[in-house]
């Protein structure tokens, strides 16, 4: 069972649908007991860093999620959910993040390219653990901020958009994708499957 | 490298996909759920759904359709037509849309763009601009139109594109009504001018009739995405063939 954290930040239905396609049971919830009973936690998210942390706080989820990660529960953050893994974010003012992976979330540097970074972009894989059996390395991105990770060892993949930006972070049981695996067709589903299978 | 996007668009009326020429003479083009699923299978990079009637009674039909389409695809899904409030957007996102496209309501109340961007994030807000090159007091100009292209406004297209970006739009869906449905090619000069003046992605729409037209819009037109409807619905161009052609011509494509 996968607990998809419901905290009022975006479309959780598409994540659930992707898991259903993989025949993985999931539940959309903010309930501590239900999350405790689940083997995995997925934190999706669309919107601003500050709003997301406020919504987690309102549901008393910040310290609870920190506890679960410390216990070793496999944890996947998607898009904004991945950015929240950082220590702090600068979107809409400075906000403390979940702090699972060292680094900060800052705006994509100015270049001649449009921001938001929207569309399908290929990634360069640094840690292949969850990137087995891929037939395509293009994933769907949509973001204006990115996770500037402090330690290169926590960076599982990068994406080139003006410069090399962190696309995937990974540390112990914590995994985070800036792209949307649930919107990235076969390649995205494979990454989700690999993450689930690794801890199965 | 970021790939250029190929986006099929479903114009929806009474729960069916329709297509006209210069926004009139609508023809039936099939079931939107089936078409959406088929395009996702063929490798479309995104799907756009425009409710071109958008009356109150049609809203429920639309929400139900959005739900059914979202259920069958795993690519980004943008829905537009008749959206005028935060509540409208919430309903569509809850039904499975990833982004919304607003047009007439943004012209009527530009502050709506700011409100929606603040509430849902810029990445969620596409501002659609329907434009026509018409005679004004000082000669021909590109002028923004609303109501499915029927009503001219006071707004100059290039200035409006800049304004919607400043207000927080995440993308611009630019439809030239001069070229829409003509299959004579996209409005390249205007698209390029808007792209040069913007820091957000531009989706070009209106006029696609051949694979070369897409090549032109990604090169001379400087577009980030190309949108088309009838050529895909009536199987004049297959998405896989189109993407292969563009890739061979050096345009970054996800195949």
Short mmCIF file of C-alpha atoms in Angstrom, two decimals:
data_model
loop_
_atom_site.label_atom_id
_atom_site.label_comp_id
_atom_site.label_asym_id
_atom_site.label_seq_id
_atom_site.Cartn_x
_atom_site.Cartn_y
_atom_site.Cartn_z
CA UNK A 1 0.00 0.00 0.00
CA UNK A 2 1.20 3.48 -0.93
CA UNK A 3 0.04 6.51 1.02
CA UNK A 4 -0.29 9.51 -1.28
CA UNK A 5 -0.22 12.50 1.03
CA UNK A 6 -3.31 14.67 0.68
CA UNK A 7 -2.51 18.23 1.78
CA UNK A 8 -4.42 20.42 -0.62
CA UNK A 9 -1.60 20.86 -3.13
CA UNK A 10 -2.56 19.70 -6.58
CA UNK A 11 -3.79 16.77 -8.50
CA UNK A 12 -3.21 13.59 -6.52
CA UNK A 13 -5.58 11.64 -8.75
CA UNK A 14 -3.06 11.26 -11.56
CA UNK A 15 -0.49 9.75 -9.20
CA UNK A 16 -3.07 7.30 -7.94
CA UNK A 17 -4.10 6.45 -11.47
CA UNK A 18 -0.48 5.72 -12.44
CA UNK A 19 -0.11 3.38 -9.45
CA UNK A 20 -3.35 1.65 -10.32
CA UNK A 21 -1.96 1.06 -13.79
CA UNK A 22 1.01 -0.67 -12.15
CA UNK A 23 -1.39 -2.74 -10.00
CA UNK A 24 -0.13 -1.03 -6.85
CA UNK A 25 -2.72 -0.24 -4.18
CA UNK A 26 -2.73 3.33 -2.92
CA UNK A 27 -4.70 5.59 -0.68
CA UNK A 28 -4.95 9.39 -0.73
CA UNK A 29 -4.78 10.48 2.89
CA UNK A 30 -3.41 12.79 5.57
CA UNK A 31 -4.33 10.34 8.33
CA UNK A 32 -1.37 9.30 10.53
CA UNK A 33 -2.62 5.79 11.10
CA UNK A 34 -3.22 5.14 7.40
CA UNK A 35 0.23 6.49 6.55
CA UNK A 36 1.74 4.31 9.29
CA UNK A 37 0.07 1.24 7.80
CA UNK A 38 1.38 2.02 4.30
CA UNK A 39 4.68 0.72 3.11
CA UNK A 40 5.50 3.76 1.00
CA UNK A 41 4.82 7.49 1.14
CA UNK A 42 4.43 9.64 -1.96
CA UNK A 43 4.33 13.41 -1.59
CA UNK A 44 3.06 15.01 -4.80
CA UNK A 45 2.55 18.72 -5.17
CA UNK A 46 1.85 21.64 -7.46
CA UNK A 47 1.93 25.25 -6.28
CA UNK A 48 4.24 27.32 -4.12
CA UNK A 49 6.82 26.09 -1.59
CA UNK A 50 5.52 28.35 1.18
CA UNK A 51 1.89 27.36 0.69
CA UNK A 52 2.82 23.68 0.64
CA UNK A 53 4.76 23.87 3.92
CA UNK A 54 1.91 25.82 5.51
CA UNK A 55 -0.57 23.16 4.39
CA UNK A 56 1.63 20.39 5.81
CA UNK A 57 1.95 22.29 9.07
CA UNK A 58 -1.83 22.75 9.35
CA UNK A 59 -2.20 19.00 9.16
CA UNK A 60 0.67 18.43 11.66
CA UNK A 61 2.41 16.47 8.94
CA UNK A 62 5.88 18.03 9.10
CA UNK A 63 7.20 16.33 12.23
CA UNK A 64 5.21 13.20 11.42
CA UNK A 65 6.75 12.83 7.95
CA UNK A 66 10.22 13.50 9.41
CA UNK A 67 9.60 10.65 11.85
CA UNK A 68 8.54 8.27 9.06
CA UNK A 69 11.62 9.05 7.00
CA UNK A 70 13.87 8.51 10.01
CA UNK A 71 12.16 5.15 10.56
CA UNK A 72 13.20 4.25 7.03
CA UNK A 73 9.87 4.27 5.17
CA UNK A 74 10.47 4.62 1.40
CA UNK A 75 9.53 8.19 0.51
CA UNK A 76 9.03 9.71 -2.93
CA UNK A 77 8.55 13.43 -3.54
CA UNK A 78 7.25 14.55 -6.94
CA UNK A 79 7.72 18.04 -8.45
CA UNK A 80 6.98 20.47 -5.59
CA UNK A 81 6.96 17.42 -3.31
CA UNK A 82 10.58 16.82 -4.34
CA UNK A 83 11.52 20.44 -3.65
CA UNK A 84 10.03 20.21 -0.15
CA UNK A 85 12.70 17.60 0.68
CA UNK A 86 15.20 20.49 0.83
CA UNK A 87 16.18 22.42 3.95
CA UNK A 88 14.70 25.65 2.68
CA UNK A 89 12.98 27.29 -0.25
CA UNK A 90 12.92 30.85 -1.56
CA UNK A 91 9.63 30.81 -3.46
CA UNK A 92 7.25 33.40 -2.05
CA UNK A 93 9.77 34.30 0.70
CA UNK A 94 12.17 32.11 2.68
CA UNK A 95 10.49 28.99 4.11
CA UNK A 96 11.93 26.03 5.99
CA UNK A 97 11.48 22.72 4.14
CA UNK A 98 11.32 19.12 5.34
CA UNK A 99 15.13 18.99 5.38
CA UNK A 100 15.60 15.35 4.28
CA UNK A 101 18.26 16.30 1.76
CA UNK A 102 20.69 19.19 2.15
CA UNK A 103 20.17 22.10 -0.20
CA UNK A 104 17.84 24.93 -1.06
CA UNK A 105 15.18 25.61 -3.64
CA UNK A 106 15.90 28.64 -5.79
CA UNK A 107 14.62 30.13 -9.02
CA UNK A 108 15.93 28.73 -12.30
CA UNK A 109 18.79 31.07 -13.28
CA UNK A 110 18.10 33.65 -15.99
CA UNK A 111 19.16 32.63 -19.47
CA UNK A 112 17.70 33.10 -22.91
CA UNK A 113 15.29 30.23 -22.18
CA UNK A 114 11.71 30.66 -20.98
CA UNK A 115 10.80 30.12 -17.32
CA UNK A 116 8.77 28.06 -16.30
CA UNK A 117 10.74 25.18 -17.75
CA UNK A 118 7.82 23.35 -19.36
CA UNK A 119 7.93 20.24 -21.47
CA UNK A 120 9.74 16.98 -22.09
CA UNK A 121 13.44 16.99 -21.39
CA UNK A 122 15.99 14.20 -21.23
CA UNK A 123 17.90 13.61 -18.02
CA UNK A 124 21.48 12.54 -17.31
CA UNK A 125 21.42 9.73 -14.80
CA UNK A 126 24.06 9.72 -12.04
CA UNK A 127 22.59 7.07 -9.71
CA UNK A 128 20.91 4.33 -11.75
CA UNK A 129 19.10 2.60 -8.88
CA UNK A 130 15.59 3.59 -9.99
CA UNK A 131 16.36 4.09 -13.68
CA UNK A 132 16.61 0.51 -14.83
CA UNK A 133 14.81 -0.75 -17.98
CA UNK A 134 14.12 2.70 -19.40
CA UNK A 135 13.35 2.87 -23.11
CA UNK A 136 13.37 6.66 -23.15
CA UNK A 137 15.07 9.28 -20.98
CA UNK A 138 12.61 12.12 -21.66
CA UNK A 139 10.38 13.17 -18.79
CA UNK A 140 7.76 15.87 -18.35
CA UNK A 141 8.93 18.90 -16.37
CA UNK A 142 7.04 21.97 -15.29
CA UNK A 143 8.76 24.24 -12.77
CA UNK A 144 10.20 27.71 -12.19
CA UNK A 145 12.31 26.78 -9.15
CA UNK A 146 14.80 23.96 -8.72
CA UNK A 147 16.49 22.01 -5.94
CA UNK A 148 20.06 23.28 -5.59
CA UNK A 149 21.46 20.25 -3.74
CA UNK A 150 24.47 20.80 -1.50
CA UNK A 151 26.05 17.36 -1.94
CA UNK A 152 26.68 15.99 -5.39
CA UNK A 153 26.24 12.49 -3.96
CA UNK A 154 22.56 13.22 -3.36
CA UNK A 155 21.97 14.08 -7.03
CA UNK A 156 20.59 11.06 -8.90
CA UNK A 157 20.03 12.84 -12.22
CA UNK A 158 20.36 16.24 -13.81
CA UNK A 159 18.50 18.01 -16.60
CA UNK A 160 20.09 20.52 -18.91
CA UNK A 161 18.07 23.70 -19.26
CA UNK A 162 20.40 26.61 -19.78
CA UNK A 163 22.61 24.95 -17.20
CA UNK A 164 22.61 21.55 -15.50
CA UNK A 165 19.79 21.57 -12.95
CA UNK A 166 19.07 18.86 -10.39
CA UNK A 167 16.30 16.64 -11.79
CA UNK A 168 16.34 13.83 -9.24
CA UNK A 169 17.58 13.62 -5.65
CA UNK A 170 18.15 10.46 -3.68
CA UNK A 171 19.44 9.74 -0.21
CA UNK A 172 18.88 6.45 1.62
CA UNK A 173 15.12 5.82 1.58
CA UNK A 174 14.28 9.28 0.19
CA UNK A 175 13.79 9.78 -3.54
CA UNK A 176 12.58 12.90 -5.32
CA UNK A 177 11.85 13.69 -8.97
CA UNK A 178 11.47 17.22 -10.25
CA UNK A 179 9.69 15.76 -13.29
CA UNK A 180 6.23 14.20 -13.15
CA UNK A 181 6.60 10.43 -13.53
CA UNK A 182 2.81 10.12 -13.58
CA UNK A 183 2.68 12.38 -16.65
CA UNK A 184 5.68 10.90 -18.43
CA UNK A 185 4.11 7.90 -20.14
CA UNK A 186 6.06 4.63 -20.25
CA UNK A 187 9.32 6.07 -18.92
CA UNK A 188 7.58 7.68 -15.96
CA UNK A 189 5.65 4.54 -15.09
CA UNK A 190 8.89 2.53 -15.22
CA UNK A 191 10.56 4.84 -12.69
CA UNK A 192 7.57 4.52 -10.35
CA UNK A 193 7.65 0.75 -10.79
CA UNK A 194 11.39 0.61 -10.10
CA UNK A 195 10.97 2.58 -6.89
CA UNK A 196 8.12 0.33 -5.72
CA UNK A 197 9.92 -2.88 -6.75
CA UNK A 198 13.13 -1.90 -4.98
CA UNK A 199 11.41 -2.08 -1.59
CA UNK A 200 8.91 -4.82 -2.46
CA UNK B 1 17.64 19.10 -24.20
CA UNK B 2 14.10 20.38 -23.99
CA UNK B 3 12.09 18.92 -26.85
CA UNK B 4 9.53 20.82 -28.89
CA UNK B 5 6.00 19.73 -28.11
CA UNK B 6 3.34 18.45 -30.50
CA UNK B 7 -0.10 19.10 -29.07
CA UNK B 8 -3.36 17.84 -30.53
CA UNK B 9 -6.31 20.01 -29.60
CA UNK B 10 -9.86 18.81 -29.16
CA UNK B 11 -12.51 21.47 -29.65
CA UNK B 12 -15.52 20.27 -27.70
CA UNK B 13 -19.16 21.09 -28.35
CA UNK B 14 -22.03 19.12 -26.82
CA UNK B 15 -19.57 16.47 -25.64
CA UNK B 16 -18.20 15.80 -29.13
CA UNK B 17 -15.02 16.88 -30.89
CA UNK B 18 -15.71 19.40 -33.63
CA UNK B 19 -13.61 21.35 -36.08
CA UNK B 20 -14.34 24.37 -38.25
CA UNK B 21 -12.57 26.79 -40.53
CA UNK B 22 -11.81 30.28 -39.21
CA UNK B 23 -13.89 29.29 -36.17
CA UNK B 24 -17.13 28.54 -38.09
CA UNK B 25 -18.63 25.67 -40.18
CA UNK B 26 -18.19 23.06 -37.48
CA UNK B 27 -17.81 19.40 -38.46
CA UNK B 28 -17.99 16.42 -36.11
CA UNK B 29 -14.60 14.81 -35.53
CA UNK B 30 -15.38 12.04 -33.07
CA UNK B 31 -15.44 10.99 -29.45
CA UNK B 32 -13.03 13.08 -27.34
CA UNK B 33 -12.24 10.24 -24.95
CA UNK B 34 -11.24 7.89 -27.77
CA UNK B 35 -9.32 10.61 -29.60
CA UNK B 36 -7.47 11.67 -26.45
CA UNK B 37 -6.41 8.11 -25.69
CA UNK B 38 -5.34 7.54 -29.27
CA UNK B 39 -3.19 10.69 -29.34
CA UNK B 40 -1.49 9.75 -26.08
CA UNK B 41 -0.71 6.32 -27.56
CA UNK B 42 0.70 7.96 -30.69
CA UNK B 43 3.15 10.01 -28.62
CA UNK B 44 1.43 13.39 -28.33
CA UNK B 45 3.37 15.49 -25.82
CA UNK B 46 0.30 17.03 -24.29
CA UNK B 47 -3.43 17.23 -24.88
CA UNK B 48 -5.55 20.37 -25.02
CA UNK B 49 -9.31 20.40 -24.62
CA UNK B 50 -11.24 23.55 -25.51
CA UNK B 51 -14.91 23.76 -24.64
CA UNK B 52 -16.04 26.06 -27.40
CA UNK B 53 -19.62 26.45 -26.23
CA UNK B 54 -19.01 26.58 -22.49
CA UNK B 55 -22.59 27.26 -21.45
CA UNK B 56 -23.69 26.51 -17.91
CA UNK B 57 -25.40 23.24 -18.80
CA UNK B 58 -22.37 22.15 -20.81
CA UNK B 59 -20.10 22.58 -17.78
CA UNK B 60 -21.23 19.35 -16.16
CA UNK B 61 -20.76 17.47 -19.41
CA UNK B 62 -17.30 18.99 -19.67
CA UNK B 63 -16.27 18.07 -16.12
CA UNK B 64 -17.40 14.53 -16.71
CA UNK B 65 -15.53 14.41 -20.00
CA UNK B 66 -12.38 15.83 -18.41
CA UNK B 67 -12.59 13.11 -15.78
CA UNK B 68 -12.97 10.39 -18.40
CA UNK B 69 -10.17 11.69 -20.61
CA UNK B 70 -7.79 12.22 -17.67
CA UNK B 71 -8.44 8.64 -16.69
CA UNK B 72 -7.22 7.26 -20.00
CA UNK B 73 -4.08 9.34 -20.60
CA UNK B 74 -0.76 9.83 -18.82
CA UNK B 75 0.43 12.99 -20.52
CA UNK B 76 -0.20 16.59 -19.44
CA UNK B 77 -3.76 17.74 -20.00
CA UNK B 78 -4.88 21.35 -20.44
CA UNK B 79 -8.55 22.39 -20.43
CA UNK B 80 -10.04 25.70 -21.52
CA UNK B 81 -13.35 27.38 -22.28
CA UNK B 82 -15.65 29.45 -20.10
CA UNK B 83 -13.32 29.63 -17.10
CA UNK B 84 -13.92 32.75 -15.04
CA UNK B 85 -12.99 32.07 -11.43
CA UNK B 86 -10.76 30.27 -8.95
CA UNK B 87 -13.66 27.89 -8.28
CA UNK B 88 -13.94 26.96 -11.97
CA UNK B 89 -10.24 26.13 -12.06
CA UNK B 90 -10.42 24.08 -8.86
CA UNK B 91 -13.19 21.94 -10.33
CA UNK B 92 -11.27 21.27 -13.52
CA UNK B 93 -8.04 20.42 -11.69
CA UNK B 94 -9.96 18.10 -9.39
CA UNK B 95 -11.47 16.43 -12.43
CA UNK B 96 -7.97 15.65 -13.70
CA UNK B 97 -6.78 18.66 -15.71
CA UNK B 98 -3.14 19.69 -15.13
CA UNK B 99 -3.51 23.20 -16.50
CA UNK B 100 -6.25 25.52 -17.61
CA UNK B 101 -6.45 27.90 -20.50
CA UNK B 102 -8.26 31.21 -20.10
CA UNK B 103 -9.14 33.68 -22.82
CA UNK B 104 -12.21 35.96 -22.83
CA UNK B 105 -12.37 36.13 -19.04
CA UNK B 106 -8.73 37.28 -18.88
CA UNK B 107 -9.47 40.08 -21.34
CA UNK B 108 -12.56 41.10 -19.38
CA UNK B 109 -10.75 40.91 -16.04
CA UNK B 110 -6.96 40.80 -16.41
CA UNK B 111 -6.59 40.59 -12.62
CA UNK B 112 -7.95 37.03 -12.91
CA UNK B 113 -4.57 35.96 -14.32
CA UNK B 114 -2.81 37.25 -11.18
CA UNK B 115 -5.36 35.57 -8.93
CA UNK B 116 -5.13 32.21 -10.66
CA UNK B 117 -1.34 32.29 -10.84
CA UNK B 118 -1.13 33.06 -7.14
CA UNK B 119 -3.62 30.35 -6.21
CA UNK B 120 -2.44 27.55 -8.49
CA UNK B 121 1.02 28.63 -9.68
CA UNK B 122 2.00 30.06 -13.06
CA UNK B 123 2.72 26.60 -14.47
CA UNK B 124 -1.00 25.91 -14.28
CA UNK B 125 -2.20 28.99 -16.15
CA UNK B 126 -2.18 29.18 -19.92
CA UNK B 127 -3.50 32.36 -21.45
CA UNK B 128 -5.00 31.77 -24.87
CA UNK B 129 -4.83 34.69 -27.25
CA UNK B 130 -6.98 34.65 -30.37
CA UNK B 131 -5.65 37.21 -32.78
CA UNK B 132 -6.61 38.60 -36.15
CA UNK B 133 -4.83 41.07 -38.41
CA UNK B 134 -7.43 43.77 -39.04
CA UNK B 135 -7.64 47.33 -40.28
CA UNK B 136 -7.50 49.96 -37.57
CA UNK B 137 -7.42 53.75 -37.71
CA UNK B 138 -3.68 53.73 -38.40
CA UNK B 139 -3.61 50.74 -40.76
CA UNK B 140 -3.52 46.97 -40.20
CA UNK B 141 -2.69 45.64 -36.73
CA UNK B 142 -2.78 42.37 -34.81
CA UNK B 143 -5.79 42.68 -32.51
CA UNK B 144 -6.94 40.33 -29.74
CA UNK B 145 -10.38 38.79 -30.26
CA UNK B 146 -12.65 37.05 -27.76
CA UNK B 147 -15.74 34.85 -27.69
CA UNK B 148 -14.31 32.13 -29.89
CA UNK B 149 -12.87 34.76 -32.18
CA UNK B 150 -16.10 36.61 -32.84
CA UNK B 151 -15.48 39.85 -30.96
CA UNK B 152 -12.60 42.26 -31.58
CA UNK B 153 -11.19 44.00 -28.50
CA UNK B 154 -9.15 47.15 -28.03
CA UNK B 155 -6.07 45.12 -27.20
CA UNK B 156 -3.02 44.91 -29.42
CA UNK B 157 -1.80 41.32 -29.49
CA UNK B 158 1.89 41.93 -28.82
CA UNK B 159 1.27 44.27 -25.87
CA UNK B 160 -1.33 41.89 -24.43
CA UNK B 161 1.08 38.95 -24.66
CA UNK B 162 3.57 40.92 -22.59
CA UNK B 163 0.92 41.91 -20.09
CA UNK B 164 -0.33 38.36 -19.49
CA UNK B 165 3.24 37.25 -18.83
CA UNK B 166 3.77 40.09 -16.35
CA UNK B 167 0.56 39.07 -14.60
CA UNK B 168 1.78 35.53 -14.09
CA UNK B 169 0.70 33.42 -17.08
CA UNK B 170 2.92 30.34 -17.43
CA UNK B 171 2.37 29.85 -21.17
CA UNK B 172 0.73 31.59 -24.08
CA UNK B 173 -1.44 29.70 -26.54
CA UNK B 174 -1.41 31.92 -29.60
CA UNK B 175 -4.05 31.25 -32.22
CA UNK B 176 -4.03 33.19 -35.44
CA UNK B 177 -7.55 33.32 -36.77
CA UNK B 178 -6.22 34.47 -40.10
CA UNK B 179 -4.55 31.11 -40.57
CA UNK B 180 -6.78 28.85 -38.42
CA UNK B 181 -8.34 26.06 -40.44
CA UNK B 182 -6.68 27.21 -43.67
CA UNK B 183 -3.92 24.57 -43.63
CA UNK B 184 -1.66 27.19 -45.21
CA UNK B 185 0.82 27.30 -42.33
CA UNK B 186 1.17 29.00 -38.96
CA UNK B 187 1.42 32.78 -38.56
CA UNK B 188 5.22 32.69 -38.41
CA UNK B 189 6.12 36.35 -38.15
CA UNK B 190 3.67 37.12 -35.38
CA UNK B 191 4.61 33.97 -33.46
CA UNK B 192 8.30 34.83 -33.70
CA UNK B 193 7.69 38.40 -32.61
CA UNK B 194 5.75 37.29 -29.55
CA UNK B 195 8.31 34.61 -28.75
CA UNK B 196 11.13 37.18 -28.97
CA UNK B 197 9.27 39.45 -26.58
CA UNK B 198 8.37 36.74 -24.04
CA UNK B 199 10.16 34.77 -21.38
CA UNK B 200 7.46 32.11 -21.17
CA UNK B 201 6.76 29.25 -23.61
CA UNK B 202 4.65 29.99 -26.69
CA UNK B 203 2.28 27.39 -28.11
CA UNK B 204 1.53 28.24 -31.74
CA UNK B 205 -1.86 27.36 -33.14
CA UNK B 206 -3.80 27.87 -36.35
CA UNK B 207 -2.94 26.89 -39.89
CA UNK B 208 -1.05 23.60 -39.66
CA UNK B 209 -1.51 21.66 -42.88
CA UNK B 210 1.74 19.80 -43.42
CA UNK B 211 4.80 18.51 -41.58
CA UNK B 212 6.80 21.39 -43.08
CA UNK B 213 4.52 23.88 -41.36
CA UNK B 214 5.56 22.48 -37.99
CA UNK B 215 9.21 22.68 -38.99
CA UNK B 216 8.67 26.32 -39.92
CA UNK B 217 6.91 27.22 -36.69
CA UNK B 218 9.73 25.71 -34.58
CA UNK B 219 12.44 27.47 -36.61
CA UNK B 220 11.24 30.74 -38.19
CA UNK B 221 8.29 30.97 -35.76
CA UNK B 222 10.45 30.29 -32.67
CA UNK B 223 7.56 28.44 -31.00
CA UNK B 224 8.02 26.04 -28.10
CA UNK B 225 5.03 23.91 -29.04
CA UNK B 226 2.83 23.43 -32.09
CA UNK B 227 -0.86 22.78 -31.70
CA UNK B 228 -3.25 21.44 -34.31
CA UNK B 229 -6.64 19.80 -34.53
CA UNK B 230 -8.20 18.73 -37.81
CA UNK B 231 -5.04 17.41 -39.47
CA UNK B 232 -4.75 14.95 -36.60
CA UNK B 233 -8.47 14.21 -36.25
CA UNK B 234 -8.92 13.48 -39.93
CA UNK B 235 -5.65 11.53 -40.05
CA UNK B 236 -4.03 13.78 -42.61
CA UNK B 237 -0.82 13.73 -40.57
CA UNK B 238 0.06 11.01 -38.06
CA UNK B 239 1.81 12.17 -34.89
CA UNK B 240 4.55 9.50 -35.13
CA UNK B 241 5.34 10.44 -38.76
CA UNK B 242 5.34 14.12 -37.90
CA UNK B 243 7.70 13.66 -34.97
CA UNK B 244 10.03 11.42 -36.95
CA UNK B 245 10.16 13.96 -39.77
CA UNK B 246 10.95 16.82 -37.37
CA UNK B 247 13.59 14.82 -35.55
CA UNK B 248 15.31 13.96 -38.82
CA UNK B 249 15.29 17.66 -39.67
CA UNK B 250 17.14 18.38 -36.42
CA UNK B 251 14.25 19.59 -34.24
CA UNK B 252 14.53 18.14 -30.70
CA UNK B 253 11.66 15.69 -30.37
CA UNK B 254 10.58 13.02 -27.92
CA UNK B 255 9.95 9.93 -30.02
#
